[in-house]
Coordinates of C-alpha atoms in Angstrom, one line a residue:
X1 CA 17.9 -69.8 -163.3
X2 CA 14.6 -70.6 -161.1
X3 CA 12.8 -73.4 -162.2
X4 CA 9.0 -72.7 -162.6
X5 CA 6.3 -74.4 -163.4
X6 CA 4.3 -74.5 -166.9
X7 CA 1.7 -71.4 -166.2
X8 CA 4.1 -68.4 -166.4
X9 CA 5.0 -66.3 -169.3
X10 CA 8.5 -65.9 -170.0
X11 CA 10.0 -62.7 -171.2
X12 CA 13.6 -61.8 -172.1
X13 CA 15.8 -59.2 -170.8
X14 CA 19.4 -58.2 -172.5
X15 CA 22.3 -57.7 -170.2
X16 CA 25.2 -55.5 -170.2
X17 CA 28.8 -56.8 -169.9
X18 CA 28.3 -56.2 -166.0
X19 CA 25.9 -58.7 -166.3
X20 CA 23.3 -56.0 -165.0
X21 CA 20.1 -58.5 -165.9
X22 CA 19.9 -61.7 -166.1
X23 CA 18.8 -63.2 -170.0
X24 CA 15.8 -65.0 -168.8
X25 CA 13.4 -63.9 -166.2
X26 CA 9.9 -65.9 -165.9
X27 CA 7.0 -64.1 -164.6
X28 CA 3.7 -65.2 -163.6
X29 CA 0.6 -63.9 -164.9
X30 CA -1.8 -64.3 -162.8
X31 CA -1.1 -62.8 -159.3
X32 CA -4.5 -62.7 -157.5
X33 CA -3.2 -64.8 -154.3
X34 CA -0.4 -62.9 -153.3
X35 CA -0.7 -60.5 -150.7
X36 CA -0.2 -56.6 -149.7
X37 CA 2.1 -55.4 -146.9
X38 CA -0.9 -54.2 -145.0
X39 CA -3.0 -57.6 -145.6
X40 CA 0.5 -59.3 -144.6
X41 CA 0.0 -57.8 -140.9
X42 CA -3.1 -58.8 -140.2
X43 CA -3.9 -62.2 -142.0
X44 CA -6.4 -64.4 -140.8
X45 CA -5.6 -68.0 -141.6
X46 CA -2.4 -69.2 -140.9
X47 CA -2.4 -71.3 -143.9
X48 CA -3.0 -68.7 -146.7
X49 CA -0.3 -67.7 -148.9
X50 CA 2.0 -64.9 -147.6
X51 CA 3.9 -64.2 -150.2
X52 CA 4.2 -60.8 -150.8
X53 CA 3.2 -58.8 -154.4
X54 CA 6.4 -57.2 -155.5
X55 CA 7.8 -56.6 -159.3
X56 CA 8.9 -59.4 -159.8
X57 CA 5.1 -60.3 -160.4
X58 CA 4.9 -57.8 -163.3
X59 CA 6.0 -58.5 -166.5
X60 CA 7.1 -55.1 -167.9
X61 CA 8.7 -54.1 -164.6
X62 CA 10.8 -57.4 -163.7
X63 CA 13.3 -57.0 -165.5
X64 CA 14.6 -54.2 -164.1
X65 CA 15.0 -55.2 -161.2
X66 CA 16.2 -59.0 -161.6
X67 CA 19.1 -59.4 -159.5
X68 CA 23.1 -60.0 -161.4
X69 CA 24.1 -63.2 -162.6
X70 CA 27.2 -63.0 -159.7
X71 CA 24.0 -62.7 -157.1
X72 CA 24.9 -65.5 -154.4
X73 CA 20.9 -66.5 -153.9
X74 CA 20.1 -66.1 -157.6
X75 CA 19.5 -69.8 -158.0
X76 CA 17.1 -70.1 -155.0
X77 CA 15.2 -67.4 -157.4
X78 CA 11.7 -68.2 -158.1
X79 CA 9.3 -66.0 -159.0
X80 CA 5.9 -68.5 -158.9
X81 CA 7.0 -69.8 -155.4
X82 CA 4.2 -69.5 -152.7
X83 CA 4.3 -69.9 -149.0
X84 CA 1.9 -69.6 -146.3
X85 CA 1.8 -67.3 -143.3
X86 CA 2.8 -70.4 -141.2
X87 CA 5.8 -71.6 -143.0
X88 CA 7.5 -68.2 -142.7
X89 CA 7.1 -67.6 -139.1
X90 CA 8.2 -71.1 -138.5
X91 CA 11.3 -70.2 -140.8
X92 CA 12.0 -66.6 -138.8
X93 CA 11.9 -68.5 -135.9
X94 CA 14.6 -70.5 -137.2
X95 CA 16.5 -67.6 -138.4
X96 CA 16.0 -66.0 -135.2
X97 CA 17.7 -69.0 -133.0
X98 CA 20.2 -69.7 -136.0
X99 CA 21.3 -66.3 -137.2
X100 CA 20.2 -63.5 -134.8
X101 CA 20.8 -65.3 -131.4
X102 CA 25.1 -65.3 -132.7
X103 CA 25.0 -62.0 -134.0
X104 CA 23.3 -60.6 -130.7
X105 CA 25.9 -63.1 -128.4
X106 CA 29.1 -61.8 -130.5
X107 CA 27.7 -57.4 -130.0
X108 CA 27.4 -58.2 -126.6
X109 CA 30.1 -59.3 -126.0
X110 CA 31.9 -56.6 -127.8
X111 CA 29.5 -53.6 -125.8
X112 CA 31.1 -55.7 -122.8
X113 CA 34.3 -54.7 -123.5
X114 CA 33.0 -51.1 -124.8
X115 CA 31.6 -50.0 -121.7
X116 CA 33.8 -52.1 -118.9
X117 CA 35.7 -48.5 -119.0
X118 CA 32.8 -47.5 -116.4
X119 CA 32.7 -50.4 -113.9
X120 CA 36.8 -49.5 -113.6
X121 CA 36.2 -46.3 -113.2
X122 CA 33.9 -47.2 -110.3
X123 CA 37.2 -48.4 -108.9
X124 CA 40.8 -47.4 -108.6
X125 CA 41.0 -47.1 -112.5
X126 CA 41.8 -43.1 -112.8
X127 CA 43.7 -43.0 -109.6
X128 CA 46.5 -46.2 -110.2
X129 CA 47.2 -44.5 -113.4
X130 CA 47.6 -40.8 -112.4
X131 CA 44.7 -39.8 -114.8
X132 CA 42.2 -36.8 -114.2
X133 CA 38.9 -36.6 -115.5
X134 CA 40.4 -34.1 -118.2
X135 CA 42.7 -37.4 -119.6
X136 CA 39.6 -39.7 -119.1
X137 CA 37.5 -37.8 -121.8
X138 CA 40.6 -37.3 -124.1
X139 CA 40.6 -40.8 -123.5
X140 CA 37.3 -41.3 -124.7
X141 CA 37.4 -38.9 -127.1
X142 CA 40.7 -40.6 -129.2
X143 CA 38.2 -44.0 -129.1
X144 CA 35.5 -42.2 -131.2
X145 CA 37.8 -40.5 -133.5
X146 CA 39.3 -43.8 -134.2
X147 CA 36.2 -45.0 -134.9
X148 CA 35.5 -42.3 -137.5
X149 CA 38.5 -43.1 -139.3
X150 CA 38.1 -46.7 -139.2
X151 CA 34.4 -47.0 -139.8
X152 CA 34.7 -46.2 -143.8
X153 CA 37.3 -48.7 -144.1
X154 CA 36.0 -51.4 -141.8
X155 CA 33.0 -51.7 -144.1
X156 CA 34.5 -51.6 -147.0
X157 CA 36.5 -54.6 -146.3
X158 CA 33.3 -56.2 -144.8
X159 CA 31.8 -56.0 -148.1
X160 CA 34.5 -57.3 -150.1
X161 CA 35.8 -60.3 -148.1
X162 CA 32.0 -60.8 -146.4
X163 CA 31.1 -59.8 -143.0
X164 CA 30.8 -63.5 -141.8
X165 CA 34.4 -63.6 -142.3
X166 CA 35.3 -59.8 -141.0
X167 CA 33.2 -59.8 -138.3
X168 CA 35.0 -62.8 -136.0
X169 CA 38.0 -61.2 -137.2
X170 CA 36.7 -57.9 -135.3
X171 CA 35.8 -59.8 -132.5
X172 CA 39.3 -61.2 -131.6
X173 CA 41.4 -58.7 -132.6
X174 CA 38.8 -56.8 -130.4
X175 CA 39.2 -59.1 -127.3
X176 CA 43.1 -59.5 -127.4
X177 CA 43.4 -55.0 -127.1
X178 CA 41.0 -55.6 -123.9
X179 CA 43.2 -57.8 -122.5
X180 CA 46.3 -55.6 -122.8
X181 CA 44.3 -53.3 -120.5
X182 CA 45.6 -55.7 -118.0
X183 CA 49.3 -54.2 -118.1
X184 CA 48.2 -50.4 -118.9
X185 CA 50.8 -48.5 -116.6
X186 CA 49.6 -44.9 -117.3
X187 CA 48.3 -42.2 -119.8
X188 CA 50.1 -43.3 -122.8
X189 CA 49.2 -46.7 -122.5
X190 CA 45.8 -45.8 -122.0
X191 CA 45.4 -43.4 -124.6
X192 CA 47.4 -46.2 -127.2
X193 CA 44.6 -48.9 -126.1
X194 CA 41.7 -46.5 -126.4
X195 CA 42.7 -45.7 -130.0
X196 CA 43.4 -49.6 -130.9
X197 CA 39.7 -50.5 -129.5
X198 CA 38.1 -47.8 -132.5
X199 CA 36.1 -49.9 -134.8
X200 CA 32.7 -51.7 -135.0
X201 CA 31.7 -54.8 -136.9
X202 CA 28.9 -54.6 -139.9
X203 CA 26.2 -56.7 -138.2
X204 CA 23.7 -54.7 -139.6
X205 CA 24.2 -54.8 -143.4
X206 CA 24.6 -58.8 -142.2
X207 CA 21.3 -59.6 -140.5
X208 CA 20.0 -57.4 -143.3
X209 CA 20.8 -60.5 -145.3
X210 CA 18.2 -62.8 -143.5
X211 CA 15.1 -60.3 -143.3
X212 CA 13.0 -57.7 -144.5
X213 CA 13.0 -54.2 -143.7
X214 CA 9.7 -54.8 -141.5
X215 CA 11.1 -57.7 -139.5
X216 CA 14.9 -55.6 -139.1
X217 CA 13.7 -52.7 -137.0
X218 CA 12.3 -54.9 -134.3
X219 CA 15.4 -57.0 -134.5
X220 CA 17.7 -54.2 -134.2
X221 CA 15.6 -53.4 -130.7
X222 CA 16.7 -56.4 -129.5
X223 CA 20.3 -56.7 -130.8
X224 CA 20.8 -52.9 -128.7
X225 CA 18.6 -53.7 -125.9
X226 CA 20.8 -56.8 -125.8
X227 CA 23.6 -54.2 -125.2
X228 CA 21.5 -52.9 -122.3
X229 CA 20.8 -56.4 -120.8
X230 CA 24.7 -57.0 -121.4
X231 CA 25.4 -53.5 -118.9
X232 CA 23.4 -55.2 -116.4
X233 CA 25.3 -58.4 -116.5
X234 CA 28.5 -56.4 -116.8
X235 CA 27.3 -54.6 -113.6
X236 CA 27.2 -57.9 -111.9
X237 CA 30.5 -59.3 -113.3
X238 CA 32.0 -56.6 -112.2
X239 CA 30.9 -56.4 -108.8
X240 CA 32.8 -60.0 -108.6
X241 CA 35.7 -59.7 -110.3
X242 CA 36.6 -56.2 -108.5
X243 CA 36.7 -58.8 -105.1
X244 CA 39.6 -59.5 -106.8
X245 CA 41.4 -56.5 -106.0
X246 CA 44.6 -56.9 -104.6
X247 CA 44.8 -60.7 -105.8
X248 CA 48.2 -61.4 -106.8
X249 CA 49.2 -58.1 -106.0
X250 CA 46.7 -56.0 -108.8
X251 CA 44.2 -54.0 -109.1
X252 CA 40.5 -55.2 -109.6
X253 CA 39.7 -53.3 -112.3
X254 CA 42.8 -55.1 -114.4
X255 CA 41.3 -58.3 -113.3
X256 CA 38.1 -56.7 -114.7
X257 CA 39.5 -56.3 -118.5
X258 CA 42.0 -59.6 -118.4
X259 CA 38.6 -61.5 -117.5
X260 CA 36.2 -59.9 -119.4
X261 CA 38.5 -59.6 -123.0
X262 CA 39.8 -63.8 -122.5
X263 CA 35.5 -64.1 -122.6
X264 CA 35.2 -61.9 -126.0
X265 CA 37.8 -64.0 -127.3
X266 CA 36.1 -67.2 -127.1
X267 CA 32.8 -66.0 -128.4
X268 CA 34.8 -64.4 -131.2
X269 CA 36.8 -68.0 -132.1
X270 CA 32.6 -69.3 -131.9
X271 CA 31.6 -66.5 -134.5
X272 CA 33.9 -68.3 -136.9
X273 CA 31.7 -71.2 -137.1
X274 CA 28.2 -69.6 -136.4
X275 CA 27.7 -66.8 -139.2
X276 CA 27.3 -68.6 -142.2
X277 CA 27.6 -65.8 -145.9
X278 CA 24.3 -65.9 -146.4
X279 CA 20.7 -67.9 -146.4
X280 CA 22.2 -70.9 -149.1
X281 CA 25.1 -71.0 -147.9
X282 CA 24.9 -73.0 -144.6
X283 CA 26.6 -75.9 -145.5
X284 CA 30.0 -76.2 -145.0
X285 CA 33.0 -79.2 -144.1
X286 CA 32.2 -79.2 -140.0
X287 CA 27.8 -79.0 -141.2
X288 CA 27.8 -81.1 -144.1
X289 CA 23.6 -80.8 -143.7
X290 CA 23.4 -77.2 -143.1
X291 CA 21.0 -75.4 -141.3
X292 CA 17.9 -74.7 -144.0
X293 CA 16.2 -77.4 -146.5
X294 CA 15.7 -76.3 -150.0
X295 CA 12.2 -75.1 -149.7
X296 CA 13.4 -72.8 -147.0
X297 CA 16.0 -71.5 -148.8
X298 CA 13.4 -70.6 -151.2
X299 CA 11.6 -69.3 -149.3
X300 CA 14.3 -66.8 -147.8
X301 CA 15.3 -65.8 -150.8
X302 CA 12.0 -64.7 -152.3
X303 CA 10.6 -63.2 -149.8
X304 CA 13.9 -61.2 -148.9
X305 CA 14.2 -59.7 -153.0
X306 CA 9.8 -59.2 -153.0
X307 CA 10.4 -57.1 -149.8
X308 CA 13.5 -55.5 -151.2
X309 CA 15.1 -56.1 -155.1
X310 CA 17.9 -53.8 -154.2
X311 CA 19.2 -56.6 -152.1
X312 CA 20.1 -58.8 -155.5
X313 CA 22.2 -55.7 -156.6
X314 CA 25.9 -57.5 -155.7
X315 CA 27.5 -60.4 -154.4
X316 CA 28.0 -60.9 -150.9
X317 CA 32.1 -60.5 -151.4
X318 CA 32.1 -58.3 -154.2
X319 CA 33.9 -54.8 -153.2
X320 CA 32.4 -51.1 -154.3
X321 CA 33.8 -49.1 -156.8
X322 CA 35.3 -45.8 -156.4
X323 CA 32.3 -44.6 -158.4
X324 CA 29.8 -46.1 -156.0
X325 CA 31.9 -45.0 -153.1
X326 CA 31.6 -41.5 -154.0
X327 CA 28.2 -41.6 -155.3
X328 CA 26.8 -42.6 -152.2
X329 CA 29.1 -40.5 -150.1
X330 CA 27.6 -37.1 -152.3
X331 CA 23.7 -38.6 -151.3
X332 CA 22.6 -35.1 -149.9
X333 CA 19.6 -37.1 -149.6
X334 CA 20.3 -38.7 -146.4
X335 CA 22.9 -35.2 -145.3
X336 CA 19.5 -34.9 -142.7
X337 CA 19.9 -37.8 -141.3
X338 CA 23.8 -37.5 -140.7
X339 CA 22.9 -34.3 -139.1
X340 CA 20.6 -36.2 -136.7
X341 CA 23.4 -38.8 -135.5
X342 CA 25.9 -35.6 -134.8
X343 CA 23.3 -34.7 -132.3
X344 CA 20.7 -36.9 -130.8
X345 CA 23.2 -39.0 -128.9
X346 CA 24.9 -35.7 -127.4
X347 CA 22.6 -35.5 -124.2
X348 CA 23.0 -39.1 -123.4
X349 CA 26.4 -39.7 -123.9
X350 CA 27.7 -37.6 -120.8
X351 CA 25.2 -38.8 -118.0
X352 CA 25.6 -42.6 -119.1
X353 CA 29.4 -42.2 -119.2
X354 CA 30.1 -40.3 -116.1
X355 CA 27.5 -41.8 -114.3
X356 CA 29.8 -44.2 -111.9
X357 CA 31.8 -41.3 -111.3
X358 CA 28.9 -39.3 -110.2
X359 CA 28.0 -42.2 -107.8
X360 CA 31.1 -42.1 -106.3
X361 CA 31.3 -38.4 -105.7
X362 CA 28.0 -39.0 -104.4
X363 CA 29.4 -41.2 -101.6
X364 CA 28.6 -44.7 -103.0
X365 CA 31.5 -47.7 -102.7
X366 CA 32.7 -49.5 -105.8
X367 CA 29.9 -51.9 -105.2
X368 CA 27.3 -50.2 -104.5
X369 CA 27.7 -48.0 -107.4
X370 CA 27.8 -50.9 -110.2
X371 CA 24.5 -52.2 -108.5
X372 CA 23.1 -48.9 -108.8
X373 CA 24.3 -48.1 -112.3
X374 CA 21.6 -51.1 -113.4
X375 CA 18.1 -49.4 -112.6
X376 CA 18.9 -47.0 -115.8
X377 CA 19.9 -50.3 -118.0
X378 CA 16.3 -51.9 -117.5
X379 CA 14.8 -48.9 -118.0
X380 CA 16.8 -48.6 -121.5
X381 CA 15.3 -51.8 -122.3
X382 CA 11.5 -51.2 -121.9
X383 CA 11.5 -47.9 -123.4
X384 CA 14.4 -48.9 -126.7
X385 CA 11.3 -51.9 -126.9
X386 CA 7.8 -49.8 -126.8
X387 CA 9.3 -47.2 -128.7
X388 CA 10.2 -49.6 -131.6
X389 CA 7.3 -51.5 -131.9
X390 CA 5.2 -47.7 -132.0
X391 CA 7.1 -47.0 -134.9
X392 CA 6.3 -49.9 -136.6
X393 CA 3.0 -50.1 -135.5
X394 CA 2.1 -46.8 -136.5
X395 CA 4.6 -46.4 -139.8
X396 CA 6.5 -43.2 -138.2
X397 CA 10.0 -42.9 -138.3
X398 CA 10.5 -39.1 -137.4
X399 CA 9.0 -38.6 -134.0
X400 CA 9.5 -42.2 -131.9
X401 CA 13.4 -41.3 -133.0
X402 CA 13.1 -38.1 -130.8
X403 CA 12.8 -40.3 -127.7
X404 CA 14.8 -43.9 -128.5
X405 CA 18.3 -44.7 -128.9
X406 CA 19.9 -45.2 -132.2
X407 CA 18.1 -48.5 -133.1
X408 CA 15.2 -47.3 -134.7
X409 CA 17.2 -44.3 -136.8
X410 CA 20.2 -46.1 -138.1
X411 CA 17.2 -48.7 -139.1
X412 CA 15.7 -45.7 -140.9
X413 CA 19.1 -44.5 -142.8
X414 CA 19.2 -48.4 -143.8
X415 CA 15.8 -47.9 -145.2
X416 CA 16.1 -44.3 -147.1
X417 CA 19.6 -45.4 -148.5
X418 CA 18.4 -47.7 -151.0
X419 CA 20.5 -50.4 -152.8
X420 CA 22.9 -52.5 -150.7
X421 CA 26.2 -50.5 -151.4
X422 CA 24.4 -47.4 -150.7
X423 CA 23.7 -49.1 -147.5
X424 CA 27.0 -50.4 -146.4
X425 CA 28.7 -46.6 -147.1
X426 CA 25.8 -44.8 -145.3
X427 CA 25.3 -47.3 -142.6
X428 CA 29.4 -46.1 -142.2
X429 CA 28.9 -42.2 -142.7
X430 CA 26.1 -42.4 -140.2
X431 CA 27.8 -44.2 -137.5
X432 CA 31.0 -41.7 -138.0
X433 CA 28.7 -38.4 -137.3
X434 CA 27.0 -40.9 -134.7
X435 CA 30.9 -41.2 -133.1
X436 CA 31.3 -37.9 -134.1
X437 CA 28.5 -37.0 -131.2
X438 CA 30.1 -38.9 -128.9
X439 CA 33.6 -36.8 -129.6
X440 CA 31.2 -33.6 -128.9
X441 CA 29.5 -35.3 -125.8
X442 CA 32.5 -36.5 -123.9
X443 CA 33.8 -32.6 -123.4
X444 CA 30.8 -31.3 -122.1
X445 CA 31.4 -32.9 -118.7
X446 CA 34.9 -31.2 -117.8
X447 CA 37.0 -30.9 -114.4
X448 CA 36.4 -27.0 -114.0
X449 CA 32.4 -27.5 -113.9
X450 CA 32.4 -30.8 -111.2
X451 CA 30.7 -32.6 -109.2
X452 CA 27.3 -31.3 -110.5
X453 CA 28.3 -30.2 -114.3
X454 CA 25.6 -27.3 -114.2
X455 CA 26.9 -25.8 -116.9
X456 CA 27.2 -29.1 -119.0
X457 CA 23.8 -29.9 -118.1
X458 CA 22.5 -26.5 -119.7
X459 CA 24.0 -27.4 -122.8
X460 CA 22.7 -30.6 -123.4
X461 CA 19.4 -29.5 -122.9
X462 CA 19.8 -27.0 -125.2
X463 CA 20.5 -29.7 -127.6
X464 CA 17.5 -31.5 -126.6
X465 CA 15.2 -28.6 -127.5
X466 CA 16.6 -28.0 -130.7
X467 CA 16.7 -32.0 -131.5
X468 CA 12.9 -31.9 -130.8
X469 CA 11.7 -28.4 -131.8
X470 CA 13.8 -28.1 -135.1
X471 CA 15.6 -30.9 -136.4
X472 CA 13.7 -34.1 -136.3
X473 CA 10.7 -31.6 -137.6
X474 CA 12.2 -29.8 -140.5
X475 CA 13.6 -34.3 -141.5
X476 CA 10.5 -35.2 -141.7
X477 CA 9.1 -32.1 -143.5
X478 CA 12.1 -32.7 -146.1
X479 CA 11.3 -36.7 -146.7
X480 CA 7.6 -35.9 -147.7
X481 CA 8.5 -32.7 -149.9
X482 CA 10.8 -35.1 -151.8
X483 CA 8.2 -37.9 -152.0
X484 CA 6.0 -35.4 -153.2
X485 CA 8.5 -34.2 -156.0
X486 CA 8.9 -37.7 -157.5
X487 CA 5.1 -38.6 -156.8
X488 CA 4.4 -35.6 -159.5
X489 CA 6.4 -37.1 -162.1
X490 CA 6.1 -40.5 -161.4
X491 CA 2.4 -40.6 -161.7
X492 CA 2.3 -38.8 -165.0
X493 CA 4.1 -41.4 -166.7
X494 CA 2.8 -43.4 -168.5
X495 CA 3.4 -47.9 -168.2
X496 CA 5.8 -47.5 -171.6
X497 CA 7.4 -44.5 -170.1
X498 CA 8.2 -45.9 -166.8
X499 CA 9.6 -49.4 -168.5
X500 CA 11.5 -46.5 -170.5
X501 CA 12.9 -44.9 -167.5
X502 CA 13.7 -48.2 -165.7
X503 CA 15.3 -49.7 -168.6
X504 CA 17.6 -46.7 -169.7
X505 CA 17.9 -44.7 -166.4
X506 CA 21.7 -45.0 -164.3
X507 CA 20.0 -43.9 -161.6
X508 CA 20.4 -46.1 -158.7
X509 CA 19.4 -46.7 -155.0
X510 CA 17.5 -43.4 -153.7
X511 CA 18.3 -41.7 -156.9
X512 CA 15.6 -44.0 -158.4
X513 CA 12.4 -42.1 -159.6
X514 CA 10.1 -44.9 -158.2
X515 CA 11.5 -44.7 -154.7
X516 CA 10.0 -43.2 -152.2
X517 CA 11.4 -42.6 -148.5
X518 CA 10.6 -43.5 -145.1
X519 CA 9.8 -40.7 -142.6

């Protein structure tokens, strides 16, 4: 249990055998120097307090949401605690070099091996191995399936044995299928590796660990424009290693994978000792001192479960239920959103795919063509960036979406999914419809409508007009309707009635009458 000082009232809360609430919960009464979200982005002396008014501040209400006993931060927990606007962004800094700057290092180096598929095609890939373009998108077509089968499960052991642990794991096993790319002798082989390489590590629901739901969004633009910045440096690797073509006696592009998967590997061996469980538990036998003091521990913890209570819901390795599992799976609430990731990626899927294969057909040499692939990467970068920080800036998650990539919306499922196992099984349902787009995109671009796909092209900017005139509209006009519903009820209650709700209710997550979703 926090310790706090003499000027706080204490009230009691009983517990369930789950250990639901904790027995003792102290609250403050007097809360006149925290701070609103909006007063929080524009403050004006550095050394005010920052800390944020949340529930925890009111006596009735904290309770309810006090996280379990089993809660891996609970005894960093400390409702009176106080910090000023300079001591956080010092300590984001921190968790910025510390935490994001591995978790950034180790997706890169996975997108590497994601996408090196198109600097070999730029070479003699399809041609050594008797393929056609037909085999190329089955190819690419078995990868996303496997994803979607793998997703769901992938998470699901993230959760219960902790994504600091899972995640390395991902990364090597990841690394070592790359390599075999080296001794691929023809369709089989290539189809068998393409399935193997079908699953995606939880960083997400990890970073989410470390910081708010305001500070994530921007974060995620720079852990997937880091995916852009790694296609550039991919272009230029592989413009390299594909002088080695012919080096004892093989091909470039197998150079290209045997190269590019031994470099995964060691990042993923570093992973193992760079992703520490969570924000108080840095210490360990090789970093006896660990990364944060005490009060920044503190102040991690408080001012992640003030942003976000939910987040005190379960241990960091405790594993869902089959009840939670299909709870949040029957969520119609986010069903919009899932319907979003089946088709916003579908027009930029086949361009970005295809597009050293165009090049070539064009007339451009191996490499020319991965020198000219990088233009559209920076360009990626700038606009994934301004895009974000509009949708911050301006508190709108419906429209920037129509015109940025992924970061922003699987951000904004994060947000509307409420609780952190409704997270993790969303965060998986909307990356398999997300894959499941790419399973659509990667047969739009067929043999019978080359070199200039006309006929492709038509169709994905069909999808583009409906994505902008109907779907992303009619999301948005959904969110508010249901704000509005639970706005109606909500505000007729009474204080007695809500402690009422809140103290008897099994709704959890989204399902929650006092929750309210982002649009």
């Amino acid at each position: 249990m926090a310790t706090v000082p003499t000027n706080i009232k204490s009230i009691s809360s009983s517990t369930d055998n789950s250990g639901v609430k904790d027995h003792g919960v102290s609250i403050q009464d007097v809360s006149s120097d925290l701070v609103d979200e909006e007063e929080r982005q524009h403050p004006v002396d550095p050394d005010a307090t920052a800390t944020k008014r949340s529930v925890f501040d009111d006596p009735v209400l904290a309770p309810h949401y006090w996280p379990t006993r089993n809660y891996e931060n609970i005894h960093r927990l400390d409702p009176s605690a106080r910090w000023t606007y300079r001591e956080e962004r010092a300590l984001v800094r921190k968790i910025d070099w510390k935490i994001m700057i591995m978790a950034v290092i180790g997706f890169s180096a996975l997108n590497l091996d994601r996408f090196n598929i198109g600097q070999a095609n730029s070479s003699t890939f399809l041609t050594d191995l008797k393929l056609t373009t037909d085999d190329f998108n089955l190819g690419n077509s078995i990868f996303r399936l496997a994803f979607v089968c793998t997703e769901l499960p992938s998470q699901l052991i993230s959760k219960r044995i902790g994504p600091d642990r899972w995640i390395p794991i991902e990364i090597c096993l990841w690394s070592e299928i790359v390599v075999i790319h080296f001794w691929l002798t023809g369709k089989t082989s290539f189809l068998v590796c393409r399935v193997l390489l079908g699953f995606i590590p939880d960083l997400i629901l990890y970073l989410s660990y470390f910081y708010t739901k305001t500070e994530l969004p921007i974060r995620l633009a720079l852990f997937w424009m880091s995916s852009y910045l790694c296609s550039i440096i991919a272009s230029f690797l592989a413009f390299g290693i594909l002088h080695l073509d012919g080096t004892a006696g093989k091909a470039g592009w197998r150079w290209l994978f045997l190269i590019e998967g031994g470099l995964t590997l060691l990042i993923g061996v570093a992973t193992f000792f760079n992703m520490p469980a969570s924000p108080t538990q840095t210490k360990t036998w090789f970093r006896p001192k660990g990364w944060f003091s005490e009060r920044e521990e503190v102040i991690m913890v408080n001012r992640i479960l003030r942003d976000d209570p939910t987040k005190g819901d379960m241990h960091n390795r405790q594993g869902l239920s089959l009840r939670r599992l299909w709870t949040a799976i029957c969520d119609y609430d986010l069903w919009p959103l899932y319907i979003l990731a089946l088709t916003f990626g579908v027009p930029d899927g086949p361009p970005s795919t295809y597009l050293t294969l165009l090049l070539r057909d064009i007339g451009f040499n191996t490499f020319q063509t991965n020198l000219l692939s990088i233009p559209y990467q920076v360009i990626g970068i700038v606009t994934m960036f301004l895009i974000t920080l509009l949708s911050e800036h301006v508190g709108e998650r419906t429209f920037p979406n129509q015109w940025v990539f992924f970061v922003s919306q699987v951000g904004w499922c994060s947000r509307n999914a409420g609780g952190v196992s409704g997270r993790i099984i969303n965060a998986a349902l909307y990356n398999m419809f997300l894959q499941g787009s790419s399973i659509i995109g990667s047969q739009i671009y067929v043999a019978s409508d080359a070199p200039r796909y006309r006929r492709g092209n038509r169709i994905l900017i069909i999808i583009c007009c409906i994505n902008l005139g109907i779907l992303y509209p009619s999301t948005k006009a959904y969110y508010i309707w249901r704000n509005r519903q639970r706005d109606k009820i909500w505000n007729k209650m009474t204080v007695e009635e809500r402690d009422h709700y809140l103290r008897t209710t099994k709704d959890v997550g989204n399902r929650r009458l006092d929750f309210r979703f982002a649009h």
